[in-house]
Amino acid sequence: MLPPTTWTTGSTEVFKTGTWRAQLPHYVKPPSPCHQACPVNGEIANWIGLAHKRDFRGAWEVLAINNPFPAIAGRICHHPCESACNRGAHDESVSICKLERLVGDMALEQGWAFQPPPEEREGHVAIVGGGPSGLSAAYQLRRRGWRVTIYEQQDELGGLMRYGIPSYRLSRKILDGEINRIVAMGVQVKRKKLGGIVDLEKLRASHEAVYLALGAGRPKRLPQLPAKAPWLMDGAQYLARSNAGTPPELGRRVVVIGGGSAAIDAARSARRAGHDVTMLALESAGQLPAQRDEVTEALEEGITLVDGAMLKEVKPANGQGIVLTCQKVRFVAGAVRGQFTVEPVDGAEFTLAANAIVTSIGADPDLGDLAAAIPSQRGLFVADRHSQATGADKVWAGGDVASMARFVTEAVGMGKRAAIDIDRALRSEAASQAQALPAVGLDAIALHYHPKTARAQAQVRPAADRLANGLEVQLGLELEQALAEAGRCFSCGTCTNCDNCFHYCPDLAIRRVDGGYEVLTDYCKGCGMCVKECPTGSITMREEIR
């Protein structure tokens, strides 16, 4: 009788096929495109994965590591993460912003609070400005145990979030809830206007570090308009009064000049005050810097958009009101943010009748005599984009006073970066020189594991209702909608422990270890099957030189 063959009774461990390979798989954790696009560098794939497992507390805790305002950001963020989302090239991007809102709202409803710092450090940091950037820096510094005092000239904290964004976009209950949660960590608040060299020197003498987040409080002017005309009003001032519940009387017909989110906010607030509103924007409808949803909602509410046009002059009308002479133009964006040219269209003049004009074309910071003490350029403090450090000793700067990136979440990200660098400096540590991996591309995702699906759509109140009752326009996702939407995330670059690499390896060269996997180099022959079957792009092949 013949002896039994090896393959029926023996072990394949004797066949060390690892000698065949020219490349070896490696488990990696590269950043996702949404992470790289996020102004606060949020760990988006991680918290969405936790939300998908119904661990909403865990999702909020991961979210809040980088952003203490998830309920706010979920309403007003310009969500560049969604434009970068790999899923957008497969079917539709994941509705990250709406998921963030749901998690943030749940945290407020459940009363989840930030924990006090584990230890109290001796250093004291002054933050000038209680807007999104200053509050973000205060939160991050307090988490790390530093004493923090915010110096704010307004009666309430929030800056642009309170005085510039209407409640129909951002409920004051939500705003107050997320701000109060930061203050409750032990952040001190002093109602005091600061900003000159004398004040800065006093702060530097009494604090170990100073973060300047003064905002942009000087409205830009149009030379065609007389500065003190009774029919002219600045958009920021109009919004502040409207948000306080005391909108000014402007007459029946109002023209809002501008095409950004602030101009849209001013126009929609004026519409809610009963005015007939026309928006006059240099940009074409497709070039408007305002978010698409805002433009659509404004048009639904009866606002007239006159795009691709500029104001030439204003004259009194026969009787009451004014007449605006306007010119159609071609708007050409420049290579640098905020730079552009306009080309008049010959023979394309027209007029608009109005009772008042509200200008909302942006604002600049008022540096005053601080420009002599802190390096500045083009009306902004010069701050390192990685650390927000200025060239002045013990001074960091961020938000609108140091950047033209005029978005709330950009300001939050700058506050976070400044706090991390202040913490490093106060502990006398060297700056990190870590090199980031490139983001995961769509070609690294095994798309056959992700059938095409439509993204979840949140409800929007009907135009008549939102004009009548002043409630928030956008509604959040329902729980089951959110769970399904979270399941659409590719989890780019994040291993989900799906076991595909373990099951599909033809050489049994993958072993589970400590919640992850390792490659058995004696047996892996470098076929790349594990990489091909990875649904998240968290395995890559590298050439092996031996």
mmCIF file of C-alpha atoms in Angstrom, residues 62 292 333 363 434 488:
data_model
loop_
_atom_site.group_PDB
_atom_site.id
_atom_site.type_symbol
_atom_site.label_atom_id
_atom_site.label_comp_id
_atom_site.label_asym_id
_atom_site.label_seq_id
_atom_site.Cartn_x
_atom_site.Cartn_y
_atom_site.Cartn_z
ATOM 1 C CA VAL A 62 -13.907 61.826 18.391
ATOM 2 C CA ARG A 292 -25.644 76.564 -3.427
ATOM 3 C CA ALA A 333 -11.671 85.181 -10.671
ATOM 4 C CA ALA A 363 -14.816 93.416 5.845
ATOM 5 C CA ALA A 434 6.156 64.352 10.991
ATOM 6 C CA ARG A 488 -22.195 54.830 2.741
#
